[in-house]
Amino acid sequence: MSNKSLVPANIEQYGQHYDNKSLFDKIKSAAGKAGRKLVYHVLLLYYVLTDSAIPLRHKRLIIGVLGYFILPIDLLPDFLPGTGFVDDLMAVLYVVKVINDSITPAIRAKAESKCNEYFLERRHR
């Protein structure tokens, strides 16, 4: 199964659910269940979105997939044990692949650093 097959054809429509606070609330509350790989790639997309050089079509995709990630009920509801974030991961990885040329080493470093903060924080609870 390809990443594309788990991405809603109209992923951009989910952009209406995106805002920074909701994104970071979702990351904080779901990091343990979502896993490091998904959190890192979500942060990667967030930091690409903050880059003023990114094309508008890429921004629409990123905002859509981040809105999709924020929603608790989607193709596979996030509360399903073991599978709830599979669709989110596939959708996020698909968009990362599409916008890969916009990802700089500095953006990768920022995403990795922030991801480390979330998972270090979780270990100290």
Coordinates of C-alpha atoms in Angstrom, one line a residue:
M1 CA 0.0 0.0 0.0
S2 CA 1.5 3.4 -1.0
N3 CA 1.4 6.5 1.2
K4 CA -0.8 8.1 -1.4
S5 CA -3.6 5.5 -0.9
L6 CA -4.1 6.7 2.7
V7 CA -4.1 10.4 1.8
P8 CA -7.6 11.8 1.3
A9 CA -7.8 13.2 -2.2
N10 CA -8.9 16.5 -0.8
I11 CA -6.3 16.8 2.0
E12 CA -6.2 20.6 1.6
Q13 CA -9.8 20.9 3.0
Y14 CA -8.5 19.8 6.4
G15 CA -6.6 23.1 6.6
Q16 CA -9.6 24.7 8.2
H17 CA -8.8 22.7 11.3
Y18 CA -5.2 23.9 11.5
D19 CA -3.8 26.5 14.0
N20 CA -0.5 26.5 15.8
K21 CA -2.0 26.1 19.3
S22 CA -4.0 23.1 18.3
L23 CA -1.0 21.5 16.5
F24 CA 1.3 21.8 19.5
D25 CA -1.5 20.7 21.9
K26 CA -2.0 17.6 19.8
I27 CA 1.7 16.9 19.6
K28 CA 2.0 17.2 23.4
S29 CA -1.0 15.1 24.2
A30 CA -0.4 12.4 21.5
A31 CA 3.4 12.1 21.3
G32 CA 3.6 8.8 23.1
K33 CA 0.9 7.2 21.1
A34 CA 1.8 8.8 17.8
G35 CA 5.5 7.9 18.1
R36 CA 8.7 9.7 17.4
K37 CA 8.7 9.2 13.6
L38 CA 5.3 10.9 13.2
V39 CA 6.1 13.7 15.6
Y40 CA 9.4 14.5 13.9
H41 CA 7.8 14.6 10.4
V42 CA 4.9 16.8 11.7
L43 CA 7.5 19.2 13.2
L44 CA 9.4 19.1 9.9
L45 CA 6.3 20.2 8.0
Y46 CA 5.6 22.9 10.6
Y47 CA 9.0 24.4 10.2
V48 CA 8.9 24.2 6.4
L49 CA 5.6 26.1 6.7
T50 CA 7.3 28.9 8.5
D51 CA 9.8 29.3 5.7
S52 CA 8.8 32.3 3.6
A53 CA 10.3 30.8 0.4
I54 CA 7.9 27.8 0.3
P55 CA 5.6 27.7 -2.7
L56 CA 1.9 28.4 -2.0
R57 CA 0.8 25.0 -3.3
H58 CA 3.1 23.4 -0.8
K59 CA 1.8 25.5 2.0
R60 CA -1.8 24.4 1.2
L61 CA -0.7 20.8 1.3
I62 CA 1.1 21.2 4.6
I63 CA -1.7 23.1 6.3
G64 CA -4.2 20.4 5.1
V65 CA -2.2 17.5 6.4
L66 CA -1.4 19.2 9.7
G67 CA -5.2 19.9 10.0
Y68 CA -5.8 16.2 9.3
F69 CA -3.3 15.3 12.0
I70 CA -5.0 17.6 14.5
L71 CA -8.4 16.0 14.0
P72 CA -9.0 13.0 16.4
I73 CA -11.5 11.4 14.0
D74 CA -10.2 10.7 10.5
L75 CA -9.8 7.6 8.3
L76 CA -8.5 5.7 11.3
P77 CA -9.6 7.4 14.6
D78 CA -6.5 8.3 16.6
F79 CA -7.8 6.5 19.8
L80 CA -7.6 3.0 18.1
P81 CA -4.7 1.2 19.8
G82 CA -1.8 0.4 17.6
T83 CA -3.4 1.7 14.4
G84 CA -4.9 5.1 15.1
F85 CA -2.0 7.1 13.8
V86 CA -1.2 5.0 10.7
D87 CA -3.2 7.1 8.4
D88 CA -1.8 10.3 9.8
L89 CA 1.8 8.9 9.4
M90 CA 1.1 7.9 5.8
A91 CA -0.5 11.2 4.9
V92 CA 2.3 13.2 6.6
L93 CA 5.1 11.1 4.9
Y94 CA 3.4 11.6 1.5
V95 CA 3.4 15.4 1.9
V96 CA 7.0 15.3 3.1
K97 CA 7.9 13.4 0.0
V98 CA 6.0 16.0 -2.2
I99 CA 7.7 19.0 -0.6
N100 CA 11.1 17.4 0.0
D101 CA 12.9 20.0 -2.1
S102 CA 11.8 22.7 0.4
I103 CA 13.3 21.0 3.4
T104 CA 16.7 22.5 4.3
P105 CA 19.3 21.0 6.7
A106 CA 18.4 23.9 9.1
I107 CA 14.8 22.9 9.1
R108 CA 15.7 19.3 9.7
A109 CA 17.9 20.3 12.7
K110 CA 15.1 22.4 14.2
A111 CA 12.6 19.6 13.8
E112 CA 15.0 17.1 15.4
S113 CA 15.8 19.4 18.3
K114 CA 12.1 20.1 19.0
C115 CA 11.3 16.4 18.7
N116 CA 14.0 15.6 21.2
E117 CA 12.5 18.1 23.6
Y118 CA 9.1 16.4 23.4
F119 CA 10.5 12.9 24.0
L120 CA 12.9 13.9 26.7
E121 CA 10.1 15.7 28.4
R122 CA 8.0 12.5 28.3
R123 CA 10.8 10.4 29.9
H124 CA 11.0 12.8 32.9
R125 CA 7.3 12.6 33.8

